[in-house]
């Protein structure tokens, strides 16, 4: 029988992940418009540096507060309807940004944009892993991170060459494009089976695998797993989250999200322009952000291509080592320059190359893998809420790191600050080595077996032993 087509899975995965591009554009918006609205006052009213700091950081705060509520919403109304329901508030956020008459309107606009983007960060990775065949789960699950960094680059590009009004309009149309595309995508067959809509689940799965595909075995597995969840004694979500296997998965998912942020990615991204300027480089701040944006997208494309071949853990390990080395070198450079500025005149290439190494290896490991693993580790009854807790830890960490970096940089110096990131990257390496299970090519049943202390052996392998 025909194995069907993988193309519908790629289309649906890219469609859902387009919401991440919307969030990435909001993140990328901050860097190029800073001088436009603080120095040139292109909004027509003054904005101080501290006020701009809040304009930037309210995006991450909005994402932080929405993750847990959206975890309940995607179980109540579904994955696809939840993502489509985010479009009206997304447009409200951009309307506030477009027609802001005072800084308060900017605050509310950025907070709303952050809420919508944070909601996508929980919903899209879950949808992508649920619609995808096991062999493609890593690749399509990594689309989310790819579209985030593509959105950041989009924000950098339009910001580098266009006026503020045009920038805002080009960012505001992205959610509309998402709505038009995703409207034609199916709901997750896993969610439909959970709700007892077995015929709809079969139709959705057939669309995703191709009209000629034999879906009988896969549909049977989905329905059996869903029935098992339905037949389990009904307990409240807090009791479910306290199950040892869930707590173990939650610990892994949360810590990977925390490591993603506390190894310094947002500090490097948000302050890359000033880092380039601190080195005396001839590269302008806007050129620096474009270089970093292109590097991120290219490296994440590599991760998408290899993640289902190499596996999750090995990418985390390589990523952790190289991030530790690059932040250590940045710390050495800035510490020596602080002690004797003239001694580093010929070494301006060192922090620039270190930043690029950091970005490359973050993008193949700790960039995409935490989002993917977050969507892989949990059974259906707790996946939404557990994933939302992990997402909350990510955005809260992003807010704290972004807030603390300039404070630490001025109080203890840039060198020791980067060494803190080095120490965290080393911890992340050893945590990944000893505690993170390899989920490549495993079904949810096999992953649950791994978490409970088994070997996660494939069912067909077990039958041969």
Short mmCIF file of C-alpha atoms in Angstrom, two decimals, residues 2-453:
data_model
loop_
_atom_site.label_atom_id
_atom_site.label_comp_id
_atom_site.label_asym_id
_atom_site.label_seq_id
_atom_site.Cartn_x
_atom_site.Cartn_y
_atom_site.Cartn_z
CA UNK A 2 1.08 3.58 -0.53
CA UNK A 3 2.97 5.22 2.28
CA UNK A 4 1.34 8.49 1.33
CA UNK A 5 3.02 11.88 1.27
CA UNK A 6 5.01 13.88 3.80
CA UNK A 7 4.16 17.18 2.10
CA UNK A 8 0.85 17.80 3.96
CA UNK A 9 2.70 17.36 7.28
CA UNK A 10 5.31 19.91 6.25
CA UNK A 11 2.62 22.35 5.12
CA UNK A 12 0.61 22.02 8.34
CA UNK A 13 3.76 22.23 10.50
CA UNK A 14 5.03 25.34 8.73
CA UNK A 15 1.57 26.87 8.89
CA UNK A 16 1.31 26.45 12.68
CA UNK A 17 4.89 27.61 13.16
CA UNK A 18 4.14 30.81 11.22
CA UNK A 19 2.80 32.08 14.53
CA UNK A 20 6.38 31.85 15.79
CA UNK A 21 7.47 34.08 12.91
CA UNK A 22 4.96 36.66 14.16
CA UNK A 23 6.54 36.50 17.62
CA UNK A 24 10.05 36.61 16.18
CA UNK A 25 9.20 39.78 14.27
CA UNK A 26 8.03 41.36 17.54
CA UNK A 27 11.34 40.42 19.16
CA UNK A 28 13.37 41.67 16.20
CA UNK A 29 11.40 44.95 16.14
CA UNK A 30 13.09 46.30 19.29
CA UNK A 31 16.69 46.58 18.12
CA UNK A 32 16.32 48.64 14.92
CA UNK A 33 13.60 51.02 16.22
CA UNK A 34 15.34 52.01 19.48
CA UNK A 35 17.02 55.12 18.06
CA UNK A 36 13.99 55.91 15.89
CA UNK A 37 11.69 56.31 18.88
CA UNK A 38 14.08 57.43 21.64
CA UNK A 39 16.43 59.77 19.75
CA UNK A 40 14.41 60.78 16.69
CA UNK A 41 11.01 60.63 18.50
CA UNK A 42 9.29 59.28 15.38
CA UNK A 43 6.16 58.53 17.39
CA UNK A 44 5.83 62.26 18.07
CA UNK A 45 6.29 61.98 21.84
CA UNK A 46 9.44 61.53 23.96
CA UNK A 47 10.49 58.06 25.13
CA UNK A 48 13.33 57.77 27.61
CA UNK A 49 15.85 54.91 27.64
CA UNK A 50 14.24 53.42 30.76
CA UNK A 51 10.80 53.61 29.17
CA UNK A 52 12.14 51.88 26.07
CA UNK A 53 13.55 49.19 28.34
CA UNK A 54 9.99 48.52 29.52
CA UNK A 55 8.67 48.63 25.95
CA UNK A 56 11.14 45.85 25.11
CA UNK A 57 10.73 43.73 28.25
CA UNK A 58 6.92 43.85 28.41
CA UNK A 59 6.91 41.48 25.44
CA UNK A 60 8.49 38.74 27.57
CA UNK A 61 6.23 39.57 30.52
CA UNK A 62 3.15 39.19 28.35
CA UNK A 63 4.41 35.81 27.14
CA UNK A 64 5.07 34.75 30.74
CA UNK A 65 1.56 35.42 32.04
CA UNK A 66 -0.32 33.73 29.18
CA UNK A 67 1.41 30.34 28.97
CA UNK A 68 -0.45 28.56 31.79
CA UNK A 69 -3.94 29.88 30.88
CA UNK A 70 -3.40 28.91 27.23
CA UNK A 71 -2.50 25.40 28.38
CA UNK A 72 -6.07 24.97 29.60
CA UNK A 73 -7.57 26.69 26.52
CA UNK A 74 -5.95 24.32 24.03
CA UNK A 75 -7.53 21.36 25.83
CA UNK A 76 -10.94 23.03 26.04
CA UNK A 77 -11.32 24.37 22.48
CA UNK A 78 -8.53 22.66 20.56
CA UNK A 79 -5.12 23.46 19.11
CA UNK A 80 -6.18 24.94 15.78
CA UNK A 81 -9.09 27.08 17.10
CA UNK A 82 -6.86 28.46 19.86
CA UNK A 83 -4.23 29.61 17.36
CA UNK A 84 -6.86 31.19 15.11
CA UNK A 85 -8.47 32.91 18.12
CA UNK A 86 -5.15 34.68 18.80
CA UNK A 87 -5.39 36.75 15.63
CA UNK A 88 -7.87 39.45 16.83
CA UNK A 89 -5.82 40.28 19.96
CA UNK A 90 -2.66 40.17 17.85
CA UNK A 91 -4.16 42.82 15.59
CA UNK A 92 -5.21 44.91 18.61
CA UNK A 93 -1.60 44.86 19.77
CA UNK A 94 -0.28 46.06 16.43
CA UNK A 95 -3.01 48.71 16.10
CA UNK A 96 -1.83 50.11 19.45
CA UNK A 97 1.75 50.10 18.15
CA UNK A 98 0.72 51.76 14.87
CA UNK A 99 -1.38 54.56 16.37
CA UNK A 100 0.33 55.09 19.74
CA UNK A 101 -0.15 58.60 21.12
CA UNK A 102 1.75 58.00 24.34
CA UNK A 103 4.09 55.48 25.89
CA UNK A 104 1.25 53.75 27.76
CA UNK A 105 -0.27 52.65 24.46
CA UNK A 106 3.12 51.18 23.52
CA UNK A 107 3.27 49.36 26.86
CA UNK A 108 -0.15 47.78 26.32
CA UNK A 109 0.61 47.00 22.67
CA UNK A 110 3.85 45.17 23.47
CA UNK A 111 2.27 43.32 26.41
CA UNK A 112 -0.59 42.07 24.19
CA UNK A 113 1.85 41.05 21.44
CA UNK A 114 3.85 39.14 24.03
CA UNK A 115 0.74 37.34 25.26
CA UNK A 116 -0.16 36.24 21.74
CA UNK A 117 3.39 35.17 20.95
CA UNK A 118 3.70 33.28 24.24
CA UNK A 119 0.46 31.44 23.47
CA UNK A 120 1.90 30.30 20.14
CA UNK A 121 5.02 29.08 21.98
CA UNK A 122 2.89 26.52 23.84
CA UNK A 123 0.37 25.64 21.14
CA UNK A 124 2.44 25.41 17.94
CA UNK A 125 5.11 22.91 19.14
CA UNK A 126 2.37 20.69 20.57
CA UNK A 127 0.33 20.82 17.35
CA UNK A 128 3.44 20.05 15.26
CA UNK A 129 4.39 16.95 17.26
CA UNK A 130 0.79 15.67 17.26
CA UNK A 131 0.26 15.91 13.50
CA UNK A 132 3.60 14.39 12.53
CA UNK A 133 4.74 10.83 11.93
CA UNK A 134 7.35 9.69 14.45
CA UNK A 135 10.17 9.70 11.88
CA UNK A 136 9.53 13.37 11.02
CA UNK A 137 8.72 14.65 14.51
CA UNK A 138 12.13 16.19 15.15
CA UNK A 139 12.29 17.97 11.81
CA UNK A 140 8.78 19.41 11.88
CA UNK A 141 8.97 20.06 15.63
CA UNK A 142 12.03 22.23 14.95
CA UNK A 143 10.10 24.44 12.52
CA UNK A 144 8.96 26.46 15.53
CA UNK A 145 12.48 27.65 16.40
CA UNK A 146 13.32 28.12 12.71
CA UNK A 147 10.33 30.43 12.23
CA UNK A 148 11.12 32.37 15.44
CA UNK A 149 14.65 33.20 14.27
CA UNK A 150 13.35 33.90 10.75
CA UNK A 151 10.90 36.36 12.30
CA UNK A 152 13.72 38.02 14.25
CA UNK A 153 15.70 38.39 11.00
CA UNK A 154 12.57 39.77 9.29
CA UNK A 155 12.30 42.40 12.05
CA UNK A 156 15.98 43.27 11.66
CA UNK A 157 15.70 43.55 7.86
CA UNK A 158 12.63 45.77 7.67
CA UNK A 159 14.00 47.83 10.57
CA UNK A 160 17.34 48.39 8.87
CA UNK A 161 15.95 49.92 5.69
CA UNK A 162 12.45 51.30 6.30
CA UNK A 163 10.73 54.04 8.35
CA UNK A 164 8.86 53.25 11.57
CA UNK A 165 5.33 53.32 10.11
CA UNK A 166 6.26 50.88 7.33
CA UNK A 167 8.03 48.60 9.82
CA UNK A 168 4.91 48.44 12.00
CA UNK A 169 2.63 47.76 9.01
CA UNK A 170 4.87 44.97 7.68
CA UNK A 171 4.94 43.33 11.12
CA UNK A 172 1.18 43.78 11.59
CA UNK A 173 0.26 41.92 8.39
CA UNK A 174 2.03 38.72 9.50
CA UNK A 175 -0.80 37.48 11.80
CA UNK A 176 -3.28 38.05 8.97
CA UNK A 177 -1.17 35.89 6.64
CA UNK A 178 -1.04 33.21 9.34
CA UNK A 179 -4.84 33.24 9.73
CA UNK A 180 -5.42 32.89 5.98
CA UNK A 181 -3.05 29.92 5.69
CA UNK A 182 -3.86 28.07 8.90
CA UNK A 183 -7.63 28.35 8.40
CA UNK A 184 -7.34 25.52 5.85
CA UNK A 185 -5.29 23.19 8.07
CA UNK A 186 -6.84 20.27 10.00
CA UNK A 187 -7.14 19.97 13.75
CA UNK A 188 -4.69 17.66 15.53
CA UNK A 189 -5.96 14.05 15.15
CA UNK A 190 -4.64 13.31 18.65
CA UNK A 191 -6.84 16.08 20.12
CA UNK A 192 -9.88 14.91 18.12
CA UNK A 193 -9.39 11.35 19.38
CA UNK A 194 -9.11 12.65 22.96
CA UNK A 195 -12.52 14.26 22.52
CA UNK A 196 -14.07 11.05 21.15
CA UNK A 197 -14.38 12.46 17.62
CA UNK A 198 -12.93 9.35 16.01
CA UNK A 199 -14.29 9.94 12.49
CA UNK A 200 -12.90 13.48 12.47
CA UNK A 201 -9.57 12.16 13.76
CA UNK A 202 -9.45 9.66 10.87
CA UNK A 203 -10.22 12.39 8.32
CA UNK A 204 -7.55 14.71 9.76
CA UNK A 205 -4.95 11.92 9.83
CA UNK A 206 -5.79 10.91 6.24
CA UNK A 207 -5.33 14.52 5.08
CA UNK A 208 -1.99 14.73 6.88
CA UNK A 209 -0.64 11.42 5.53
CA UNK A 210 -2.02 11.77 2.01
CA UNK A 211 -5.22 10.49 0.47
CA UNK A 212 -3.65 7.18 -0.64
CA UNK A 213 -1.85 6.46 2.63
CA UNK A 214 -2.69 3.44 4.80
CA UNK A 215 -3.44 5.02 8.17
CA UNK A 216 -5.07 2.01 9.87
CA UNK A 217 -2.18 1.07 12.19
CA UNK A 218 -1.37 4.65 13.18
CA UNK A 219 -5.03 5.53 13.74
CA UNK A 220 -5.47 2.42 15.87
CA UNK A 221 -2.51 3.43 18.03
CA UNK A 222 -3.84 6.98 18.46
CA UNK A 223 -7.34 5.77 19.35
CA UNK A 224 -6.03 3.15 21.78
CA UNK A 225 -3.84 5.66 23.58
CA UNK A 226 -6.70 8.17 23.73
CA UNK A 227 -9.09 5.50 25.03
CA UNK A 228 -6.56 4.57 27.68
CA UNK A 229 -6.50 8.20 28.83
CA UNK A 230 -10.31 8.36 28.82
CA UNK A 231 -10.59 5.11 30.82
CA UNK A 232 -8.20 6.29 33.52
CA UNK A 233 -9.85 7.44 36.78
CA UNK A 234 -10.63 11.11 36.47
CA UNK A 235 -8.43 13.18 38.77
CA UNK A 236 -7.79 16.89 38.88
CA UNK A 237 -4.82 18.28 36.98
CA UNK A 238 -2.78 18.96 40.13
CA UNK A 239 -2.97 15.29 41.09
CA UNK A 240 -1.96 14.29 37.56
CA UNK A 241 1.01 16.65 37.65
CA UNK A 242 2.20 15.04 40.90
CA UNK A 243 2.64 11.62 39.30
CA UNK A 244 6.36 10.70 39.52
CA UNK A 245 6.69 10.19 35.77
CA UNK A 246 5.11 13.60 35.08
CA UNK A 247 7.30 15.33 37.66
CA UNK A 248 10.39 13.81 36.07
CA UNK A 249 9.35 14.96 32.60
CA UNK A 250 8.40 18.38 33.95
CA UNK A 251 11.79 18.75 35.62
CA UNK A 252 13.54 17.95 32.33
CA UNK A 253 11.32 20.25 30.24
CA UNK A 254 11.55 23.18 32.67
CA UNK A 255 15.31 22.93 33.17
CA UNK A 256 15.97 22.75 29.43
CA UNK A 257 13.90 25.92 28.96
CA UNK A 258 15.75 27.62 31.84
CA UNK A 259 19.13 26.60 30.42
CA UNK A 260 18.07 27.92 27.01
CA UNK A 261 17.76 31.41 28.48
CA UNK A 262 20.32 31.37 31.30
CA UNK A 263 23.17 30.42 28.97
CA UNK A 264 22.85 34.01 27.71
CA UNK A 265 21.15 33.96 24.31
CA UNK A 266 18.95 37.02 24.83
CA UNK A 267 21.79 38.95 26.44
CA UNK A 268 23.94 38.23 23.38
CA UNK A 269 21.10 39.07 20.96
CA UNK A 270 19.83 42.22 22.66
CA UNK A 271 23.29 43.65 23.28
CA UNK A 272 25.17 42.34 20.24
CA UNK A 273 25.30 45.78 18.64
CA UNK A 274 26.88 47.32 21.74
CA UNK A 275 29.27 44.34 22.03
CA UNK A 276 30.41 44.95 18.45
CA UNK A 277 30.84 48.66 19.22
CA UNK A 278 32.74 47.90 22.47
CA UNK A 279 35.32 45.99 20.43
CA UNK A 280 35.98 49.00 18.21
CA UNK A 281 34.77 47.08 15.19
CA UNK A 282 34.01 48.90 11.95
CA UNK A 283 30.77 46.93 11.69
CA UNK A 284 27.76 49.11 12.49
CA UNK A 285 25.14 48.07 15.03
CA UNK A 286 22.51 47.42 12.33
CA UNK A 287 24.96 45.38 10.25
CA UNK A 288 25.88 43.39 13.35
CA UNK A 289 22.25 42.47 14.04
CA UNK A 290 21.78 41.41 10.42
CA UNK A 291 24.89 39.20 10.57
CA UNK A 292 23.60 37.56 13.74
CA UNK A 293 20.10 37.13 12.29
CA UNK A 294 21.41 35.42 9.14
CA UNK A 295 23.71 33.22 11.24
CA UNK A 296 20.80 32.14 13.44
CA UNK A 297 18.53 31.25 10.54
CA UNK A 298 21.26 29.34 8.68
CA UNK A 299 22.30 27.38 11.78
CA UNK A 300 18.71 26.54 12.69
CA UNK A 301 18.17 25.23 9.16
CA UNK A 302 21.09 22.87 9.78
CA UNK A 303 19.45 21.74 13.03
CA UNK A 304 16.15 21.07 11.24
CA UNK A 305 18.01 18.95 8.68
CA UNK A 306 19.93 16.80 11.18
CA UNK A 307 17.84 16.60 14.35
CA UNK A 308 16.03 13.39 13.35
CA UNK A 309 19.30 11.80 12.25
CA UNK A 310 21.66 12.92 15.02
CA UNK A 311 19.19 12.87 17.90
CA UNK A 312 18.28 15.42 20.57
CA UNK A 313 20.86 14.68 23.28
CA UNK A 314 23.98 14.82 21.10
CA UNK A 315 22.92 18.25 19.78
CA UNK A 316 22.40 19.50 23.35
CA UNK A 317 25.84 18.21 24.37
CA UNK A 318 27.66 19.80 21.42
CA UNK A 319 25.70 23.01 21.94
CA UNK A 320 26.52 23.17 25.66
CA UNK A 321 30.26 22.68 25.15
CA UNK A 322 30.64 25.28 22.39
CA UNK A 323 28.44 27.85 24.16
CA UNK A 324 30.62 27.44 27.27
CA UNK A 325 33.82 27.91 25.24
CA UNK A 326 32.52 30.96 23.36
CA UNK A 327 31.17 32.79 26.44
CA UNK A 328 34.42 32.00 28.30
CA UNK A 329 36.41 33.58 25.45
CA UNK A 330 34.14 36.63 25.47
CA UNK A 331 34.70 36.94 29.22
CA UNK A 332 38.49 36.69 28.82
CA UNK A 333 38.50 39.35 26.10
CA UNK A 334 36.45 41.87 28.08
CA UNK A 335 38.32 41.22 31.33
CA UNK A 336 41.73 41.73 29.71
CA UNK A 337 40.46 44.81 27.90
CA UNK A 338 39.19 46.25 31.17
CA UNK A 339 42.57 45.63 32.86
CA UNK A 340 44.65 46.97 29.94
CA UNK A 341 42.61 48.39 27.04
CA UNK A 342 45.58 48.70 24.69
CA UNK A 343 46.50 45.02 25.07
CA UNK A 344 43.44 43.88 23.11
CA UNK A 345 43.60 46.35 20.23
CA UNK A 346 44.51 43.59 17.79
CA UNK A 347 41.98 41.10 19.11
CA UNK A 348 38.67 42.70 18.16
CA UNK A 349 37.96 39.61 16.07
CA UNK A 350 37.81 37.44 19.21
CA UNK A 351 34.45 38.53 20.69
CA UNK A 352 32.90 38.84 17.22
CA UNK A 353 33.90 35.30 16.27
CA UNK A 354 32.88 34.09 19.74
CA UNK A 355 29.42 35.61 19.30
CA UNK A 356 29.05 33.86 15.93
CA UNK A 357 30.19 30.51 17.40
CA UNK A 358 27.75 30.97 20.28
CA UNK A 359 24.87 31.73 17.91
CA UNK A 360 25.67 28.79 15.60
CA UNK A 361 25.82 26.18 18.33
CA UNK A 362 22.94 27.60 20.32
CA UNK A 363 20.87 27.37 17.15
CA UNK A 364 21.60 23.68 16.53
CA UNK A 365 21.02 22.56 20.14
CA UNK A 366 19.62 24.64 22.97
CA UNK A 367 17.61 26.75 20.53
CA UNK A 368 15.26 24.18 18.97
CA UNK A 369 15.62 21.11 21.20
CA UNK A 370 13.95 22.40 24.43
CA UNK A 371 10.78 23.33 22.51
CA UNK A 372 10.72 19.96 20.76
CA UNK A 373 11.38 17.91 23.90
CA UNK A 374 8.73 19.92 25.79
CA UNK A 375 6.13 18.67 23.30
CA UNK A 376 7.43 15.06 23.33
CA UNK A 377 7.73 14.14 27.00
CA UNK A 378 4.16 14.14 28.29
CA UNK A 379 1.10 11.94 27.95
CA UNK A 380 -2.02 13.55 26.51
CA UNK A 381 -3.78 14.13 29.84
CA UNK A 382 -1.09 16.50 31.12
CA UNK A 383 0.70 17.63 27.96
CA UNK A 384 -1.04 21.00 27.64
CA UNK A 385 -0.59 22.18 31.21
CA UNK A 386 2.89 20.68 31.64
CA UNK A 387 4.01 22.28 28.38
CA UNK A 388 2.59 25.62 29.46
CA UNK A 389 4.54 25.45 32.74
CA UNK A 390 7.73 24.83 30.78
CA UNK A 391 6.88 27.72 28.44
CA UNK A 392 6.30 30.01 31.42
CA UNK A 393 9.72 29.13 32.81
CA UNK A 394 11.29 30.06 29.46
CA UNK A 395 9.74 33.50 29.20
CA UNK A 396 10.20 34.31 32.87
CA UNK A 397 13.88 33.39 32.53
CA UNK A 398 14.14 35.53 29.39
CA UNK A 399 12.70 38.52 31.27
CA UNK A 400 15.02 38.08 34.25
CA UNK A 401 18.17 37.54 32.17
CA UNK A 402 17.42 40.56 29.96
CA UNK A 403 16.83 42.66 33.08
CA UNK A 404 19.90 41.42 34.96
CA UNK A 405 22.48 41.48 32.16
CA UNK A 406 23.01 45.27 32.00
CA UNK A 407 22.96 45.45 35.82
CA UNK A 408 25.61 42.72 36.16
CA UNK A 409 27.60 44.18 33.27
CA UNK A 410 27.88 47.54 35.05
CA UNK A 411 28.37 46.19 38.59
CA UNK A 412 30.83 43.28 38.18
CA UNK A 413 31.95 43.95 34.61
CA UNK A 414 31.27 42.19 31.29
CA UNK A 415 34.01 39.58 31.81
CA UNK A 416 32.61 37.97 35.00
CA UNK A 417 29.08 38.32 33.60
CA UNK A 418 29.95 36.16 30.59
CA UNK A 419 31.70 33.69 32.89
CA UNK A 420 28.41 33.24 34.73
CA UNK A 421 26.90 32.17 31.39
CA UNK A 422 29.89 29.85 30.92
CA UNK A 423 29.25 28.14 34.25
CA UNK A 424 25.56 27.68 33.41
CA UNK A 425 26.44 26.22 29.99
CA UNK A 426 28.74 23.69 31.68
CA UNK A 427 25.94 22.71 34.07
CA UNK A 428 23.58 22.41 31.09
CA UNK A 429 26.05 20.07 29.37
CA UNK A 430 26.31 17.71 32.33
CA UNK A 431 22.55 17.82 32.96
CA UNK A 432 21.92 16.84 29.32
CA UNK A 433 24.54 14.10 29.55
CA UNK A 434 23.14 12.42 32.66
CA UNK A 435 19.43 13.28 32.84
CA UNK A 436 17.95 14.06 29.41
CA UNK A 437 16.57 10.96 27.62
CA UNK A 438 16.98 10.48 23.87
CA UNK A 439 13.51 10.75 22.32
CA UNK A 440 14.52 10.42 18.66
CA UNK A 441 12.29 7.98 16.80
CA UNK A 442 10.31 6.97 19.90
CA UNK A 443 6.54 6.97 20.33
CA UNK A 444 4.91 8.60 23.34
CA UNK A 445 4.49 5.14 24.93
CA UNK A 446 8.21 4.43 24.54
CA UNK A 447 9.13 7.86 25.91
CA UNK A 448 6.90 7.29 28.95
CA UNK A 449 8.65 3.95 29.44
CA UNK A 450 12.02 5.74 29.36
CA UNK A 451 10.88 8.24 31.99
CA UNK A 452 9.62 5.47 34.25
CA UNK A 453 13.04 3.82 34.26
#
